[in-house]
Amino acid sequence: MADLTGRASARLAARLEPLARRAHATASDPVKSSRSAVVIGRLLGAAFLVCFATGLYSHLLQDPLPWLPLPTRPAGLYRFTQGLHVITGIAAVPLLLAKLWAVFPNLFAWPPVRSLPHLLERASIAVLVGASLVEVVIGLLNIVQWYPFPFSFRATHFALAWIVIGSLVVHVGVKLPVIVRVWRRTVGDAPDAAGRFVTRRAFVGGVAAATASAVLLTAGQSVDALAPFNVFAARRMGTGPQGLPVNRTAAQAGVTETAVAPDWSLEVLTPASMHALTLDDLRRMPQSDVVLPIACVEGWSQSASWRGVRLVDLLAEVGAEPTAPLVFTSLQTRGAFGRTEMPPEYARDPLTLIALELNGSALHVDHGYPARVIAPGRPGVMQTKWLRSIEVTA
Ligand SMILES: Nc1nc2c(c(=O)[nH]1)N[C@H]1C(S)=C(S)[C@@H](COP(=O)(O)O)O[C@H]1N2
Ligand SMILES: [Mo]
């Protein structure tokens, strides 16, 4: 029996080998040198590390650790980190495609497995390639808010990030000898007989140009100076009611009637008491003006002027002090983000408002009329619109 399978696999190998060699020869190209792979790999690795660090920060803000206070300042910190996350993720697309193009002849290497370390190396690359492709594709789909997959975007994007970084560490470890050779310039920096030095440079230059264009034509959704070049991003600065983009409209959240109901009031619950503040009550309290950005997890962001009641003042008014997380609920009946938590460090920050006005007039209903949260350094998803209640936990 063992003899039989042995003979069968030998025959299969004899059939496959010439196919693999032919595929390898066809796919090979001097442009696809170790040098190209390392040069592009370096940029791609750096991009993945930036995405990983900024992504972790975004997760931490959305699921804070009870023992780890978060910085509320600089007020634009999340705008910066999440803008960078999405810009770098977009840059990773051409880099990843170029990297795969440069190394895919290796797929047809013969024999397919030379040793146990070689098997592990190939397996780690398979995991790295698969996880990276899914990670980048679902990231792009999230930017355009299209979820054609049955799993949770956030949980999957987060889990895959660890798999990408883990297999990247293994991959860099395995390839270290090649990487070091390229760094020491002992391979690939001399033109071959056919002058292929130039084509290799042109390839890397073309990839760099494609990456730069992808960034330049989308980064304007979060970088003011690049806003005029924003051709391809999903959101445009300065558009939408009151000159600010809207992520979920009042109609989508099912609040078109409740948000404008004349008997609306904001419930404030403390361990000791319960209050209901009407819009007039809120307007009669001292008003503060702040300039703070909406910084969406999907990468778009824009600074705006907000006016309303300082959260600390409002809490003092009802005899409460933020020592534990606050819970905000929205009038919203459909979809996520109808309930959010705010750690006390944000509630204490004087920039944190229960905003009633945006850019000089009462909040548009799509921006959260009658009242919404605006706080420094937080993801857009936590800037709860159409407030219904604030609960002060002890
Ligand atoms: N109640 C509620 N608040 C919400 C949302 C929501 O869906 N429901 N979306 C959030 C998201 S994802 C963002 S980016 C900001 C956008 O605020 P804007 O529409 O006023 O620009 O609102 C946040 N507040
Ligand atoms: Mo958002």
PDB file of N, CA and C and ligand atoms in Angstrom, residues 247 296-298 380-381, ligand 2:
ATOM      1  N   ASN A 247     -22.812  61.069   8.534  1.00  0.00           N
ATOM      2  CA  ASN A 247     -22.615  59.634   8.347  1.00  0.00           C
ATOM      3  C   ASN A 247     -23.934  58.885   8.347  1.00  0.00           C
ATOM      4  N   CYS A 296     -14.237  60.473  11.873  1.00  0.00           N
ATOM      5  CA  CYS A 296     -14.915  59.187  11.695  1.00  0.00           C
ATOM      6  C   CYS A 296     -13.897  58.057  11.615  1.00  0.00           C
ATOM      7  N   VAL A 297     -14.265  56.892  12.128  1.00  0.00           N
ATOM      8  CA  VAL A 297     -13.383  55.732  12.024  1.00  0.00           C
ATOM      9  C   VAL A 297     -13.121  55.371  10.565  1.00  0.00           C
ATOM     10  N   GLU A 298     -14.019  55.762   9.674  1.00  0.00           N
ATOM     11  CA  GLU A 298     -13.825  55.431   8.256  1.00  0.00           C
ATOM     12  C   GLU A 298     -12.810  56.340   7.578  1.00  0.00           C
ATOM     13  N   GLY A 380     -15.593  59.459  15.880  1.00  0.00           N
ATOM     14  CA  GLY A 380     -16.919  59.974  15.515  1.00  0.00           C
ATOM     15  C   GLY A 380     -18.055  59.124  16.043  1.00  0.00           C
ATOM     16  N   VAL A 381     -17.875  57.804  16.032  1.00  0.00           N
ATOM     17  CA  VAL A 381     -18.963  56.914  16.475  1.00  0.00           C
ATOM     18  C   VAL A 381     -19.401  57.176  17.906  1.00  0.00           C
TER      19      VAL A 381
HETATM   20 MO    MO B   2     -18.161  57.511  11.971  1.00  0.00          MO
END
